[in-house]
């Protein structure tokens, strides 16, 4: 994988994300998502992880986790999550104002277990509830 100068490759649980080293927590507008990483507990094998398969940032406007990447073939992709969707609740707990690390802990879990997310759709703001079963998936970009 090629990384432009000034980026740091971060591997945390399920997600691999390029993160600007010097500007990791700076945003240029109130709705920009801070580059962050989400994921799951374990890298299972070369390029394989267990979880739901998303990377998140915190939206500065709403203070909710916002989906910034969906890994193809993951439970999140199969459930229809989309980049830009906001996560309003995780297992019945409101996420507004929670630290990203707290949200990550609530989403993480063992293969075969369920996490319930209330999502606000990026396209129309509609609220939907999804139950996602954590499982192994490949870490790929496309």
Short mmCIF file of C-alpha atoms in Angstrom, two decimals:
data_model
loop_
_atom_site.label_atom_id
_atom_site.label_comp_id
_atom_site.label_asym_id
_atom_site.label_seq_id
_atom_site.Cartn_x
_atom_site.Cartn_y
_atom_site.Cartn_z
CA UNK A 1 0.00 0.00 0.00
CA UNK A 2 1.38 3.45 -0.94
CA UNK A 3 1.04 6.21 1.65
CA UNK A 4 1.68 9.86 0.72
CA UNK A 5 4.32 11.70 2.75
CA UNK A 6 2.99 12.87 6.13
CA UNK A 7 0.53 10.02 6.67
CA UNK A 8 0.74 7.40 9.35
CA UNK A 9 -0.73 3.95 8.85
CA UNK A 10 -2.84 3.06 11.86
CA UNK A 11 -4.04 -0.46 12.57
CA UNK A 12 -6.53 -0.82 15.40
CA UNK A 13 -8.62 -3.95 15.59
CA UNK A 14 -10.58 -4.16 12.38
CA UNK A 15 -9.71 -1.04 10.52
CA UNK A 16 -6.68 0.17 8.65
CA UNK A 17 -6.69 3.88 8.01
CA UNK A 18 -4.26 6.51 6.75
CA UNK A 19 -4.14 9.31 9.27
CA UNK A 20 -2.50 12.71 8.75
CA UNK A 21 0.27 12.82 11.37
CA UNK A 22 0.36 16.54 12.07
CA UNK A 23 -3.31 17.40 11.67
CA UNK A 24 -5.04 14.39 13.22
CA UNK A 25 -7.45 16.43 15.33
CA UNK A 26 -7.84 19.57 13.25
CA UNK A 27 -10.98 20.24 11.23
CA UNK A 28 -11.56 22.98 8.69
CA UNK A 29 -15.33 23.18 9.05
CA UNK A 30 -17.84 22.32 11.78
CA UNK A 31 -19.21 19.34 9.84
CA UNK A 32 -15.91 17.77 8.79
CA UNK A 33 -15.23 14.33 10.23
CA UNK A 34 -12.01 14.01 12.17
CA UNK A 35 -9.96 11.15 10.76
CA UNK A 36 -10.22 8.33 13.26
CA UNK A 37 -10.32 4.56 13.31
CA UNK A 38 -12.95 2.13 14.34
CA UNK A 39 -13.05 -1.27 15.08
CA UNK A 40 -12.95 -4.59 16.49
CA UNK A 41 -10.98 -6.67 18.82
CA UNK A 42 -8.80 -8.95 16.78
CA UNK A 43 -6.89 -9.35 13.56
CA UNK A 44 -7.68 -12.99 12.77
CA UNK A 45 -5.17 -13.66 10.03
CA UNK A 46 -3.39 -11.87 7.22
CA UNK A 47 -5.83 -9.16 6.21
CA UNK A 48 -8.80 -10.61 8.11
CA UNK A 49 -10.62 -9.21 11.14
CA UNK A 50 -13.67 -9.81 13.31
CA UNK A 51 -16.29 -7.12 13.80
CA UNK A 52 -18.80 -5.13 11.75
CA UNK A 53 -16.34 -3.54 9.27
CA UNK A 54 -16.49 0.23 9.57
CA UNK A 55 -14.15 3.15 10.21
CA UNK A 56 -15.61 6.14 12.06
CA UNK A 57 -14.88 9.73 12.91
CA UNK A 58 -16.73 12.15 15.16
CA UNK A 59 -18.85 14.71 13.33
CA UNK A 60 -18.03 18.10 14.86
CA UNK A 61 -21.52 19.47 14.19
CA UNK A 62 -23.57 16.71 15.81
CA UNK A 63 -20.89 15.19 18.09
CA UNK A 64 -22.02 11.73 16.87
CA UNK A 65 -19.89 9.00 15.29
CA UNK A 66 -20.04 9.25 11.51
CA UNK A 67 -19.23 6.37 9.15
CA UNK A 68 -16.18 7.27 7.10
CA UNK A 69 -15.46 3.87 5.50
CA UNK A 70 -17.26 0.58 4.96
CA UNK A 71 -15.19 -2.53 4.27
CA UNK A 72 -16.60 -4.56 1.34
CA UNK A 73 -18.09 -7.91 2.32
CA UNK A 74 -18.38 -6.91 5.98
CA UNK A 75 -21.57 -7.09 8.08
CA UNK A 76 -21.87 -3.29 7.79
CA UNK A 77 -21.69 -3.44 3.98
CA UNK A 78 -24.22 -6.27 3.82
CA UNK A 79 -26.61 -4.36 6.13
CA UNK A 80 -26.49 -1.34 3.82
CA UNK A 81 -24.58 1.11 6.02
CA UNK A 82 -23.19 3.98 3.96
CA UNK A 83 -20.41 6.50 4.29
CA UNK A 84 -21.79 9.59 5.99
CA UNK A 85 -24.38 7.72 8.08
CA UNK A 86 -24.41 8.87 11.72
CA UNK A 87 -24.68 6.42 14.62
CA UNK A 88 -27.16 7.88 17.12
CA UNK A 89 -27.34 4.85 19.46
CA UNK A 90 -25.30 1.73 20.14
CA UNK A 91 -27.20 -0.99 22.00
CA UNK A 92 -29.68 1.63 23.23
CA UNK A 93 -27.01 4.08 24.47
CA UNK A 94 -27.06 7.59 22.91
CA UNK A 95 -23.72 8.45 21.30
CA UNK A 96 -23.96 12.25 21.14
CA UNK A 97 -20.96 13.66 22.97
CA UNK A 98 -19.32 10.29 23.71
CA UNK A 99 -15.63 9.93 22.94
CA UNK A 100 -14.91 7.86 19.85
CA UNK A 101 -13.05 5.34 22.03
CA UNK A 102 -16.24 4.76 24.08
CA UNK A 103 -18.24 4.13 20.91
CA UNK A 104 -15.58 1.73 19.63
CA UNK A 105 -15.70 -0.26 22.89
CA UNK A 106 -19.49 -0.59 22.60
CA UNK A 107 -19.30 -1.75 18.97
CA UNK A 108 -16.49 -4.26 19.50
CA UNK A 109 -17.29 -7.85 20.33
CA UNK A 110 -16.69 -11.48 19.60
CA UNK A 111 -17.68 -13.20 16.36
CA UNK A 112 -21.29 -14.35 16.42
CA UNK A 113 -22.49 -11.65 18.85
CA UNK A 114 -24.97 -8.92 17.91
CA UNK A 115 -24.66 -5.13 18.11
CA UNK A 116 -27.73 -2.92 17.59
CA UNK A 117 -27.17 0.47 15.95
CA UNK A 118 -29.64 3.30 15.44
CA UNK A 119 -28.49 5.10 12.31
CA UNK A 120 -29.37 8.50 10.89
CA UNK A 121 -29.11 8.14 7.12
CA UNK A 122 -26.74 10.50 5.32
CA UNK A 123 -29.04 10.76 2.30
CA UNK A 124 -32.27 11.83 4.03
CA UNK A 125 -31.77 11.87 7.83
CA UNK A 126 -34.14 8.94 8.29
CA UNK A 127 -33.62 6.95 11.50
CA UNK A 128 -33.30 3.17 11.14
CA UNK A 129 -32.30 0.39 13.51
CA UNK A 130 -29.87 -2.29 12.36
CA UNK A 131 -28.82 -5.46 14.16
CA UNK A 132 -25.39 -6.53 12.97
CA UNK A 133 -23.78 -9.88 13.70
CA UNK A 134 -20.04 -9.54 14.21
CA UNK A 135 -17.95 -11.94 12.12
CA UNK A 136 -14.69 -12.32 10.24
CA UNK A 137 -14.25 -10.31 7.02
CA UNK A 138 -11.37 -9.32 4.73
CA UNK A 139 -9.66 -5.95 5.14
CA UNK A 140 -9.71 -4.62 1.58
CA UNK A 141 -10.15 -1.28 -0.14
CA UNK A 142 -12.55 -2.35 -2.79
#
